[in-house]
mmCIF file with all atom_site columns, C-alpha atoms in Angstrom:
data_model
loop_
_atom_site.group_PDB
_atom_site.id
_atom_site.type_symbol
_atom_site.label_atom_id
_atom_site.label_alt_id
_atom_site.label_comp_id
_atom_site.label_asym_id
_atom_site.label_entity_id
_atom_site.label_seq_id
_atom_site.pdbx_PDB_ins_code
_atom_site.Cartn_x
_atom_site.Cartn_y
_atom_site.Cartn_z
_atom_site.occupancy
_atom_site.B_iso_or_equiv
_atom_site.pdbx_formal_charge
_atom_site.auth_seq_id
_atom_site.auth_comp_id
_atom_site.auth_asym_id
_atom_site.auth_atom_id
_atom_site.pdbx_PDB_model_num
ATOM 1   C CA . ILE V 1 1   ? 0.274   -0.014  -0.130  1.00 0.00 ? 11  ILE V CA 1
ATOM 2   C CA . ARG V 1 2   ? 1.216   3.320   -0.392  1.00 0.00 ? 12  ARG V CA 1
ATOM 3   C CA . VAL V 1 3   ? 0.367   6.280   2.306   1.00 0.00 ? 13  VAL V CA 1
ATOM 4   C CA . GLY V 1 4   ? 1.697   9.517   1.668   1.00 0.00 ? 14  GLY V CA 1
ATOM 5   C CA . GLY V 1 5   ? 5.372   9.069   0.428   1.00 0.00 ? 15  GLY V CA 1
ATOM 6   C CA . ASP V 1 6   ? 5.759   5.338   1.899   1.00 0.00 ? 16  ASP V CA 1
ATOM 7   C CA . PHE V 1 7   ? 5.304   2.204   0.946   1.00 0.00 ? 17  PHE V CA 1
ATOM 8   C CA . TYR V 1 8   ? 4.169   -1.024  2.950   1.00 0.00 ? 18  TYR V CA 1
ATOM 9   C CA . LEU V 1 9   ? 3.559   -4.525  2.423   1.00 0.00 ? 19  LEU V CA 1
ATOM 10  C CA . THR V 1 10  ? 3.718   -8.158  4.369   1.00 0.00 ? 20  THR V CA 1
ATOM 11  C CA . SER V 1 11  ? 3.740   -11.692 3.252   1.00 0.00 ? 21  SER V CA 1
ATOM 12  C CA . SER V 1 12  ? 2.901   -15.170 4.621   1.00 0.00 ? 22  SER V CA 1
ATOM 13  C CA . SER V 1 13  ? 4.523   -16.254 7.286   1.00 0.00 ? 23  SER V CA 1
ATOM 14  C CA . PHE V 1 14  ? 3.128   -19.767 7.868   1.00 0.00 ? 24  PHE V CA 1
ATOM 15  C CA . SER V 1 15  ? 3.977   -21.080 11.115  1.00 0.00 ? 25  SER V CA 1
ATOM 16  C CA . ASN V 1 16  ? 7.056   -18.896 11.756  1.00 0.00 ? 26  ASN V CA 1
ATOM 17  C CA . VAL V 1 17  ? 7.464   -16.579 14.322  1.00 0.00 ? 27  VAL V CA 1
ATOM 18  C CA . PRO V 1 18  ? 7.634   -13.826 14.949  1.00 0.00 ? 28  PRO V CA 1
ATOM 19  C CA . GLY V 1 19  ? 5.253   -13.705 11.754  1.00 0.00 ? 29  GLY V CA 1
ATOM 20  C CA . LEU V 1 20  ? 3.858   -11.111 9.209   1.00 0.00 ? 30  LEU V CA 1
ATOM 21  C CA . PRO V 1 21  ? 6.913   -9.133  8.325   1.00 0.00 ? 31  PRO V CA 1
ATOM 22  C CA . VAL V 1 22  ? 6.250   -5.318  7.557   1.00 0.00 ? 32  VAL V CA 1
ATOM 23  C CA . LEU V 1 23  ? 8.437   -3.724  5.032   1.00 0.00 ? 33  LEU V CA 1
ATOM 24  C CA . HIS V 1 24  ? 8.792   -0.136  3.834   1.00 0.00 ? 34  HIS V CA 1
ATOM 25  C CA . SER V 1 25  ? 10.265  1.572   0.985   1.00 0.00 ? 35  SER V CA 1
ATOM 26  C CA . LYS V 1 26  ? 9.970   5.050   -0.597  1.00 0.00 ? 36  LYS V CA 1
ATOM 27  C CA . ASP V 1 27  ? 10.713  3.891   -4.426  1.00 0.00 ? 37  ASP V CA 1
ATOM 28  C CA . LEU V 1 28  ? 9.170   0.333   -4.428  1.00 0.00 ? 38  LEU V CA 1
ATOM 29  C CA . VAL V 1 29  ? 12.702  -1.039  -5.102  1.00 0.00 ? 39  VAL V CA 1
ATOM 30  C CA . HIS V 1 30  ? 14.790  -0.575  -2.122  1.00 0.00 ? 40  HIS V CA 1
ATOM 31  C CA . TRP V 1 31  ? 12.938  -2.146  0.749   1.00 0.00 ? 41  TRP V CA 1
ATOM 32  C CA . GLU V 1 32  ? 14.046  -3.057  4.551   1.00 0.00 ? 42  GLU V CA 1
ATOM 33  C CA . ILE V 1 33  ? 12.365  -4.579  6.974   1.00 0.00 ? 43  ILE V CA 1
ATOM 34  C CA . ILE V 1 34  ? 10.772  -2.605  9.724   1.00 0.00 ? 44  ILE V CA 1
ATOM 35  C CA . GLY V 1 35  ? 9.239   -4.746  12.165  1.00 0.00 ? 45  GLY V CA 1
ATOM 36  C CA . HIS V 1 36  ? 6.760   -7.937  12.806  1.00 0.00 ? 46  HIS V CA 1
ATOM 37  C CA . ALA V 1 37  ? 3.260   -7.522  13.430  1.00 0.00 ? 47  ALA V CA 1
ATOM 38  C CA . LEU V 1 38  ? 2.875   -11.400 14.802  1.00 0.00 ? 48  LEU V CA 1
ATOM 39  C CA . PRO V 1 39  ? 5.268   -12.203 17.900  1.00 0.00 ? 49  PRO V CA 1
ATOM 40  C CA . VAL V 1 40  ? 3.491   -14.903 18.967  1.00 0.00 ? 50  VAL V CA 1
ATOM 41  C CA . LEU V 1 41  ? 1.126   -17.240 16.686  1.00 0.00 ? 51  LEU V CA 1
ATOM 42  C CA . PRO V 1 42  ? -2.060  -18.321 17.883  1.00 0.00 ? 52  PRO V CA 1
ATOM 43  C CA . PRO V 1 43  ? -3.432  -20.568 18.912  1.00 0.00 ? 53  PRO V CA 1
ATOM 44  C CA . VAL V 1 44  ? -0.106  -20.928 21.200  1.00 0.00 ? 54  VAL V CA 1
ATOM 45  C CA . ASP V 1 45  ? -0.764  -24.765 22.228  1.00 0.00 ? 55  ASP V CA 1
ATOM 46  C CA . HIS V 1 46  ? -1.672  -25.565 18.795  1.00 0.00 ? 56  HIS V CA 1
ATOM 47  C CA . TYR V 1 47  ? 1.576   -24.603 17.130  1.00 0.00 ? 57  TYR V CA 1
ATOM 48  C CA . ARG V 1 48  ? 3.671   -26.183 19.400  1.00 0.00 ? 58  ARG V CA 1
ATOM 49  C CA . THR V 1 49  ? 3.603   -28.805 17.211  1.00 0.00 ? 59  THR V CA 1
ATOM 50  C CA . PRO V 1 50  ? 5.342   -28.325 13.822  1.00 0.00 ? 60  PRO V CA 1
ATOM 51  C CA . ARG V 1 51  ? 2.390   -27.904 11.234  1.00 0.00 ? 61  ARG V CA 1
ATOM 52  C CA . ARG V 1 52  ? 3.881   -27.519 7.768   1.00 0.00 ? 62  ARG V CA 1
ATOM 53  C CA . GLY V 1 53  ? 1.113   -25.567 5.721   1.00 0.00 ? 63  GLY V CA 1
ATOM 54  C CA . GLY V 1 54  ? -0.450  -24.197 8.218   1.00 0.00 ? 64  GLY V CA 1
ATOM 55  C CA . GLY V 1 55  ? -0.230  -20.873 9.967   1.00 0.00 ? 65  GLY V CA 1
ATOM 56  C CA . VAL V 1 56  ? -0.328  -17.341 8.338   1.00 0.00 ? 66  VAL V CA 1
ATOM 57  C CA . TRP V 1 57  ? -1.493  -18.113 4.794   1.00 0.00 ? 67  TRP V CA 1
ATOM 58  C CA . ALA V 1 58  ? -1.919  -14.584 2.192   1.00 0.00 ? 68  ALA V CA 1
ATOM 59  C CA . PRO V 1 59  ? -2.372  -11.388 3.857   1.00 0.00 ? 69  PRO V CA 1
ATOM 60  C CA . ALA V 1 60  ? -3.646  -7.866  3.327   1.00 0.00 ? 70  ALA V CA 1
ATOM 61  C CA . ILE V 1 61  ? -2.249  -4.853  4.622   1.00 0.00 ? 71  ILE V CA 1
ATOM 62  C CA . ARG V 1 62  ? -4.477  -1.366  4.608   1.00 0.00 ? 72  ARG V CA 1
ATOM 63  C CA . TYR V 1 63  ? -4.643  2.001   5.850   1.00 0.00 ? 73  TYR V CA 1
ATOM 64  C CA . HIS V 1 64  ? -7.895  3.599   7.218   1.00 0.00 ? 74  HIS V CA 1
ATOM 65  C CA . ALA V 1 65  ? -8.804  6.170   9.332   1.00 0.00 ? 75  ALA V CA 1
ATOM 66  C CA . GLY V 1 66  ? -5.494  6.682   10.577  1.00 0.00 ? 76  GLY V CA 1
ATOM 67  C CA . ARG V 1 67  ? -4.518  3.358   11.451  1.00 0.00 ? 77  ARG V CA 1
ATOM 68  C CA . PHE V 1 68  ? -2.809  0.272   9.433   1.00 0.00 ? 78  PHE V CA 1
ATOM 69  C CA . TYR V 1 69  ? -4.412  -2.769  9.909   1.00 0.00 ? 79  TYR V CA 1
ATOM 70  C CA . ILE V 1 70  ? -3.542  -6.671  8.672   1.00 0.00 ? 80  ILE V CA 1
ATOM 71  C CA . TYR V 1 71  ? -5.706  -9.365  7.382   1.00 0.00 ? 81  TYR V CA 1
ATOM 72  C CA . TYR V 1 72  ? -4.666  -12.452 7.490   1.00 0.00 ? 82  TYR V CA 1
ATOM 73  C CA . PRO V 1 73  ? -6.237  -16.171 7.182   1.00 0.00 ? 83  PRO V CA 1
ATOM 74  C CA . ASP V 1 74  ? -4.978  -19.091 9.070   1.00 0.00 ? 84  ASP V CA 1
ATOM 75  C CA . PRO V 1 75  ? -6.983  -21.934 6.936   1.00 0.00 ? 85  PRO V CA 1
ATOM 76  C CA . ASP V 1 76  ? -7.486  -24.181 10.108  1.00 0.00 ? 86  ASP V CA 1
ATOM 77  C CA . PHE V 1 77  ? -9.254  -21.439 12.489  1.00 0.00 ? 87  PHE V CA 1
ATOM 78  C CA . GLY V 1 78  ? -10.378 -18.385 10.046  1.00 0.00 ? 88  GLY V CA 1
ATOM 79  C CA . ILE V 1 79  ? -9.707  -14.924 9.418   1.00 0.00 ? 89  ILE V CA 1
ATOM 80  C CA . PHE V 1 80  ? -7.618  -12.218 11.894  1.00 0.00 ? 90  PHE V CA 1
ATOM 81  C CA . MET V 1 81  ? -6.892  -8.939  12.054  1.00 0.00 ? 91  MET V CA 1
ATOM 82  C CA . LEU V 1 82  ? -4.354  -6.391  13.913  1.00 0.00 ? 92  LEU V CA 1
ATOM 83  C CA . SER V 1 83  ? -4.031  -2.974  13.275  1.00 0.00 ? 93  SER V CA 1
ATOM 84  C CA . ALA V 1 84  ? -1.099  -0.293  14.599  1.00 0.00 ? 94  ALA V CA 1
ATOM 85  C CA . ALA V 1 85  ? -1.004  3.679   14.770  1.00 0.00 ? 95  ALA V CA 1
ATOM 86  C CA . ASP V 1 86  ? 2.721   3.012   13.451  1.00 0.00 ? 96  ASP V CA 1
ATOM 87  C CA . PRO V 1 87  ? 3.572   0.277   10.534  1.00 0.00 ? 97  PRO V CA 1
ATOM 88  C CA . ALA V 1 88  ? 6.756   -0.225  12.443  1.00 0.00 ? 98  ALA V CA 1
ATOM 89  C CA . GLY V 1 89  ? 4.807   -1.625  15.561  1.00 0.00 ? 99  GLY V CA 1
ATOM 90  C CA . PRO V 1 90  ? 3.420   -2.113  18.417  1.00 0.00 ? 100 PRO V CA 1
ATOM 91  C CA . TRP V 1 91  ? 0.718   -4.075  16.690  1.00 0.00 ? 101 TRP V CA 1
ATOM 92  C CA . SER V 1 92  ? -2.548  -4.744  18.370  1.00 0.00 ? 102 SER V CA 1
ATOM 93  C CA . ALA V 1 93  ? -3.121  -8.908  19.500  1.00 0.00 ? 103 ALA V CA 1
ATOM 94  C CA . PRO V 1 94  ? -4.847  -10.970 16.857  1.00 0.00 ? 104 PRO V CA 1
ATOM 95  C CA . VAL V 1 95  ? -8.836  -10.826 16.464  1.00 0.00 ? 105 VAL V CA 1
ATOM 96  C CA . LEU V 1 96  ? -10.767 -13.625 15.196  1.00 0.00 ? 106 LEU V CA 1
ATOM 97  C CA . VAL V 1 97  ? -12.807 -11.578 12.821  1.00 0.00 ? 107 VAL V CA 1
ATOM 98  C CA . ASP V 1 98  ? -14.081 -14.745 10.774  1.00 0.00 ? 108 ASP V CA 1
ATOM 99  C CA . ASP V 1 99  ? -14.507 -18.180 11.600  1.00 0.00 ? 109 ASP V CA 1
ATOM 100 C CA . ASP V 1 100 ? -14.841 -19.605 8.326   1.00 0.00 ? 110 ASP V CA 1
ATOM 101 C CA . ARG V 1 101 ? -12.968 -22.579 8.384   1.00 0.00 ? 111 ARG V CA 1
ATOM 102 C CA . GLY V 1 102 ? -10.859 -22.859 4.967   1.00 0.00 ? 112 GLY V CA 1
ATOM 103 C CA . ALA V 1 103 ? -11.501 -18.980 4.381   1.00 0.00 ? 113 ALA V CA 1
ATOM 104 C CA . ILE V 1 104 ? -8.280  -17.635 2.888   1.00 0.00 ? 114 ILE V CA 1
ATOM 105 C CA . ASP V 1 105 ? -6.822  -14.325 1.286   1.00 0.00 ? 115 ASP V CA 1
ATOM 106 C CA . PRO V 1 106 ? -8.955  -11.821 2.868   1.00 0.00 ? 116 PRO V CA 1
ATOM 107 C CA . CYS V 1 107 ? -9.202  -8.369  1.720   1.00 0.00 ? 117 CYS V CA 1
ATOM 108 C CA . PRO V 1 108 ? -10.891 -5.426  3.775   1.00 0.00 ? 118 PRO V CA 1
ATOM 109 C CA . PHE V 1 109 ? -12.719 -2.465  2.176   1.00 0.00 ? 119 PHE V CA 1
ATOM 110 C CA . TRP V 1 110 ? -14.271 0.481   3.567   1.00 0.00 ? 120 TRP V CA 1
ATOM 111 C CA . ASP V 1 111 ? -16.575 2.436   1.094   1.00 0.00 ? 121 ASP V CA 1
ATOM 112 C CA . ASP V 1 112 ? -17.361 5.695   0.956   1.00 0.00 ? 122 ASP V CA 1
ATOM 113 C CA . ASP V 1 113 ? -20.169 5.711   3.245   1.00 0.00 ? 123 ASP V CA 1
ATOM 114 C CA . GLY V 1 114 ? -18.131 4.274   6.171   1.00 0.00 ? 124 GLY V CA 1
ATOM 115 C CA . LYS V 1 115 ? -19.465 0.294   5.642   1.00 0.00 ? 125 LYS V CA 1
ATOM 116 C CA . ALA V 1 116 ? -17.303 -2.027  5.703   1.00 0.00 ? 126 ALA V CA 1
ATOM 117 C CA . TYR V 1 117 ? -16.841 -5.554  3.809   1.00 0.00 ? 127 TYR V CA 1
ATOM 118 C CA . LEU V 1 118 ? -14.253 -8.424  3.732   1.00 0.00 ? 128 LEU V CA 1
ATOM 119 C CA . ILE V 1 119 ? -13.523 -10.405 0.274   1.00 0.00 ? 129 ILE V CA 1
ATOM 120 C CA . HIS V 1 120 ? -12.035 -13.589 0.688   1.00 0.00 ? 130 HIS V CA 1
ATOM 121 C CA . ALA V 1 121 ? -11.367 -17.232 -1.172  1.00 0.00 ? 131 ALA V CA 1
ATOM 122 C CA . PHE V 1 122 ? -11.361 -20.690 0.114   1.00 0.00 ? 132 PHE V CA 1
ATOM 123 C CA . ALA V 1 123 ? -8.806  -23.567 -0.048  1.00 0.00 ? 133 ALA V CA 1
ATOM 124 C CA . LYS V 1 124 ? -10.410 -26.545 -1.210  1.00 0.00 ? 134 LYS V CA 1
ATOM 125 C CA . SER V 1 125 ? -7.915  -28.717 1.175   1.00 0.00 ? 135 SER V CA 1
ATOM 126 C CA . ARG V 1 126 ? -9.859  -27.452 4.624   1.00 0.00 ? 136 ARG V CA 1
ATOM 127 C CA . ALA V 1 127 ? -13.387 -25.939 3.132   1.00 0.00 ? 137 ALA V CA 1
ATOM 128 C CA . GLY V 1 128 ? -13.675 -28.884 0.638   1.00 0.00 ? 138 GLY V CA 1
ATOM 129 C CA . LYS V 1 129 ? -14.556 -25.880 -2.058  1.00 0.00 ? 139 LYS V CA 1
ATOM 130 C CA . ASN V 1 130 ? -12.657 -23.564 -3.808  1.00 0.00 ? 140 ASN V CA 1
ATOM 131 C CA . ASN V 1 131 ? -12.571 -21.089 -6.925  1.00 0.00 ? 141 ASN V CA 1
ATOM 132 C CA . ARG V 1 132 ? -15.401 -18.439 -5.454  1.00 0.00 ? 142 ARG V CA 1
ATOM 133 C CA . LEU V 1 133 ? -14.816 -15.293 -4.262  1.00 0.00 ? 143 LEU V CA 1
ATOM 134 C CA . VAL V 1 134 ? -17.019 -14.295 -1.166  1.00 0.00 ? 144 VAL V CA 1
ATOM 135 C CA . LEU V 1 135 ? -18.079 -10.953 -0.139  1.00 0.00 ? 145 LEU V CA 1
ATOM 136 C CA . LYS V 1 136 ? -19.234 -10.445 3.728   1.00 0.00 ? 146 LYS V CA 1
ATOM 137 C CA . PRO V 1 137 ? -20.436 -7.095  5.314   1.00 0.00 ? 147 PRO V CA 1
ATOM 138 C CA . MET V 1 138 ? -18.179 -6.265  9.038   1.00 0.00 ? 148 MET V CA 1
ATOM 139 C CA . SER V 1 139 ? -18.568 -4.278  11.398  1.00 0.00 ? 149 SER V CA 1
ATOM 140 C CA . ALA V 1 140 ? -17.144 -0.890  10.919  1.00 0.00 ? 150 ALA V CA 1
ATOM 141 C CA . ASP V 1 141 ? -14.249 -0.781  13.058  1.00 0.00 ? 151 ASP V CA 1
ATOM 142 C CA . GLY V 1 142 ? -13.063 -4.070  11.041  1.00 0.00 ? 152 GLY V CA 1
ATOM 143 C CA . THR V 1 143 ? -13.478 -6.738  14.316  1.00 0.00 ? 153 THR V CA 1
ATOM 144 C CA . HIS V 1 144 ? -16.044 -9.132  12.870  1.00 0.00 ? 154 HIS V CA 1
ATOM 145 C CA . THR V 1 145 ? -17.907 -10.094 10.000  1.00 0.00 ? 155 THR V CA 1
ATOM 146 C CA . GLN V 1 146 ? -21.826 -9.713  9.800   1.00 0.00 ? 156 GLN V CA 1
ATOM 147 C CA . GLY V 1 147 ? -23.523 -12.578 7.913   1.00 0.00 ? 157 GLY V CA 1
ATOM 148 C CA . PRO V 1 148 ? -22.425 -15.186 5.181   1.00 0.00 ? 158 PRO V CA 1
ATOM 149 C CA . GLY V 1 149 ? -21.957 -12.759 2.594   1.00 0.00 ? 159 GLY V CA 1
ATOM 150 C CA . ARG V 1 150 ? -22.319 -13.642 -0.666  1.00 0.00 ? 160 ARG V CA 1
ATOM 151 C CA . VAL V 1 151 ? -20.331 -15.466 -3.798  1.00 0.00 ? 161 VAL V CA 1
ATOM 152 C CA . VAL V 1 152 ? -19.860 -12.624 -6.217  1.00 0.00 ? 162 VAL V CA 1
ATOM 153 C CA . ILE V 1 153 ? -17.116 -14.359 -8.130  1.00 0.00 ? 163 ILE V CA 1
ATOM 154 C CA . ASP V 1 154 ? -17.841 -18.507 -9.374  1.00 0.00 ? 164 ASP V CA 1
ATOM 155 C CA . GLY V 1 155 ? -15.183 -19.821 -11.141 1.00 0.00 ? 165 GLY V CA 1
ATOM 156 C CA . ALA V 1 156 ? -17.187 -22.719 -12.156 1.00 0.00 ? 166 ALA V CA 1
ATOM 157 C CA . ALA V 1 157 ? -19.755 -20.494 -13.705 1.00 0.00 ? 167 ALA V CA 1
ATOM 158 C CA . LEU V 1 158 ? -17.561 -18.710 -15.858 1.00 0.00 ? 168 LEU V CA 1
ATOM 159 C CA . ALA V 1 159 ? -15.516 -21.447 -17.207 1.00 0.00 ? 169 ALA V CA 1
ATOM 160 C CA . PRO V 1 160 ? -18.020 -22.309 -20.398 1.00 0.00 ? 170 PRO V CA 1
ATOM 161 C CA . VAL V 1 161 ? -18.078 -18.558 -21.133 1.00 0.00 ? 171 VAL V CA 1
ATOM 162 C CA . MET V 1 162 ? -13.817 -18.540 -20.951 1.00 0.00 ? 172 MET V CA 1
ATOM 163 C CA . THR V 1 163 ? -14.150 -21.983 -23.256 1.00 0.00 ? 173 THR V CA 1
ATOM 164 C CA . SER V 1 164 ? -16.417 -20.851 -25.261 1.00 0.00 ? 174 SER V CA 1
ATOM 165 C CA . LEU V 1 165 ? -13.943 -17.429 -25.950 1.00 0.00 ? 175 LEU V CA 1
ATOM 166 C CA . GLY V 1 166 ? -10.821 -19.764 -26.191 1.00 0.00 ? 176 GLY V CA 1
ATOM 167 C CA . LYS V 1 167 ? -9.430  -18.121 -22.991 1.00 0.00 ? 177 LYS V CA 1
ATOM 168 C CA . ALA V 1 168 ? -7.310  -19.276 -19.820 1.00 0.00 ? 178 ALA V CA 1
ATOM 169 C CA . ASP V 1 169 ? -9.036  -21.659 -17.552 1.00 0.00 ? 179 ASP V CA 1
ATOM 170 C CA . TRP V 1 170 ? -10.643 -20.298 -14.538 1.00 0.00 ? 180 TRP V CA 1
ATOM 171 C CA . SER V 1 171 ? -9.763  -23.370 -11.700 1.00 0.00 ? 181 SER V CA 1
ATOM 172 C CA . VAL V 1 172 ? -8.672  -22.149 -8.429  1.00 0.00 ? 182 VAL V CA 1
ATOM 173 C CA . ILE V 1 173 ? -9.365  -18.410 -8.328  1.00 0.00 ? 183 ILE V CA 1
ATOM 174 C CA . GLU V 1 174 ? -8.286  -16.958 -5.431  1.00 0.00 ? 184 GLU V CA 1
ATOM 175 C CA . GLY V 1 175 ? -6.465  -13.816 -4.036  1.00 0.00 ? 185 GLY V CA 1
ATOM 176 C CA . PRO V 1 176 ? -8.768  -11.218 -4.081  1.00 0.00 ? 186 PRO V CA 1
ATOM 177 C CA . LYS V 1 177 ? -8.261  -7.405  -3.630  1.00 0.00 ? 187 LYS V CA 1
ATOM 178 C CA . LEU V 1 178 ? -11.060 -5.112  -3.865  1.00 0.00 ? 188 LEU V CA 1
ATOM 179 C CA . TYR V 1 179 ? -10.580 -1.109  -4.528  1.00 0.00 ? 189 TYR V CA 1
ATOM 180 C CA . LYS V 1 180 ? -12.967 1.642   -6.045  1.00 0.00 ? 190 LYS V CA 1
ATOM 181 C CA . ARG V 1 181 ? -11.912 4.198   -8.380  1.00 0.00 ? 191 ARG V CA 1
ATOM 182 C CA . ASP V 1 182 ? -14.223 6.509   -10.176 1.00 0.00 ? 192 ASP V CA 1
ATOM 183 C CA . GLY V 1 183 ? -17.578 5.054   -9.509  1.00 0.00 ? 193 GLY V CA 1
ATOM 184 C CA . TRP V 1 184 ? -16.593 1.224   -10.240 1.00 0.00 ? 194 TRP V CA 1
ATOM 185 C CA . TYR V 1 185 ? -15.531 -1.308  -7.790  1.00 0.00 ? 195 TYR V CA 1
ATOM 186 C CA . TYR V 1 186 ? -12.798 -3.557  -9.183  1.00 0.00 ? 196 TYR V CA 1
ATOM 187 C CA . ILE V 1 187 ? -11.813 -7.278  -7.499  1.00 0.00 ? 197 ILE V CA 1
ATOM 188 C CA . PHE V 1 188 ? -8.167  -8.233  -8.711  1.00 0.00 ? 198 PHE V CA 1
ATOM 189 C CA . ALA V 1 189 ? -8.080  -11.768 -8.451  1.00 0.00 ? 199 ALA V CA 1
ATOM 190 C CA . PRO V 1 190 ? -5.361  -14.235 -9.693  1.00 0.00 ? 200 PRO V CA 1
ATOM 191 C CA . ALA V 1 191 ? -6.555  -17.404 -11.581 1.00 0.00 ? 201 ALA V CA 1
ATOM 192 C CA . ASP V 1 192 ? -5.821  -20.857 -12.387 1.00 0.00 ? 202 ASP V CA 1
ATOM 193 C CA . GLY V 1 193 ? -2.824  -21.733 -9.699  1.00 0.00 ? 203 GLY V CA 1
ATOM 194 C CA . VAL V 1 194 ? 0.631   -20.661 -8.793  1.00 0.00 ? 204 VAL V CA 1
ATOM 195 C CA . LYS V 1 195 ? 2.941   -22.259 -11.778 1.00 0.00 ? 205 LYS V CA 1
ATOM 196 C CA . ASN V 1 196 ? 0.254   -21.486 -14.722 1.00 0.00 ? 206 ASN V CA 1
ATOM 197 C CA . GLY V 1 197 ? -1.750  -18.749 -13.270 1.00 0.00 ? 207 GLY V CA 1
ATOM 198 C CA . TRP V 1 198 ? -2.775  -14.993 -14.492 1.00 0.00 ? 208 TRP V CA 1
ATOM 199 C CA . GLN V 1 199 ? -4.318  -12.123 -13.439 1.00 0.00 ? 209 GLN V CA 1
ATOM 200 C CA . ALA V 1 200 ? -8.508  -11.360 -13.461 1.00 0.00 ? 210 ALA V CA 1
ATOM 201 C CA . VAL V 1 201 ? -10.084 -8.050  -13.031 1.00 0.00 ? 211 VAL V CA 1
ATOM 202 C CA . PHE V 1 202 ? -13.620 -7.711  -12.633 1.00 0.00 ? 212 PHE V CA 1
ATOM 203 C CA . ARG V 1 203 ? -15.846 -4.616  -11.980 1.00 0.00 ? 213 ARG V CA 1
ATOM 204 C CA . SER V 1 204 ? -19.268 -3.302  -10.848 1.00 0.00 ? 214 SER V CA 1
ATOM 205 C CA . ARG V 1 205 ? -21.050 -0.151  -10.282 1.00 0.00 ? 215 ARG V CA 1
ATOM 206 C CA . ALA V 1 206 ? -22.642 -1.637  -6.747  1.00 0.00 ? 216 ALA V CA 1
#
């Protein structure tokens, strides 16, 4: 993200601690780790045993109303949120925002009217489903989702259309990021897996 003249990013850290490294740059070329948002990975007793493939999957960092927010998924437990006034820390303790098993790749969004939303994908290994993006209303303070939400992108439904056009496959659509610009809402999301994947963009007026 960009805040003024500064850029910040965070990344997956799985079961490694400290987790959620926070990096800073002035030019998107030279980066420095300025801290870690997650000194301890909850639930602590669970992670006393090595959990390959568990822990912090793809997070999103955002800046809203003077605070930095990181939303991260643990596909075995749900989606968590931490916040801080300073990206270098200290960061708040993780709050469980959504306990949907297998929910991954969250991204928060605050609209112009103050309403908040969370978009995420699913890990088939935990949820038994994937290739869908779900949008859920969220409390204005970003601490909890409100209801099951709705599927806004269904890769399976898109596949026949894309095939008829001779375009790429829609298996494994994930990693959504939600933006608003000039009256349009945009969802950026990669599809077709890590090795052969490509980037999709969807937009809507609502």
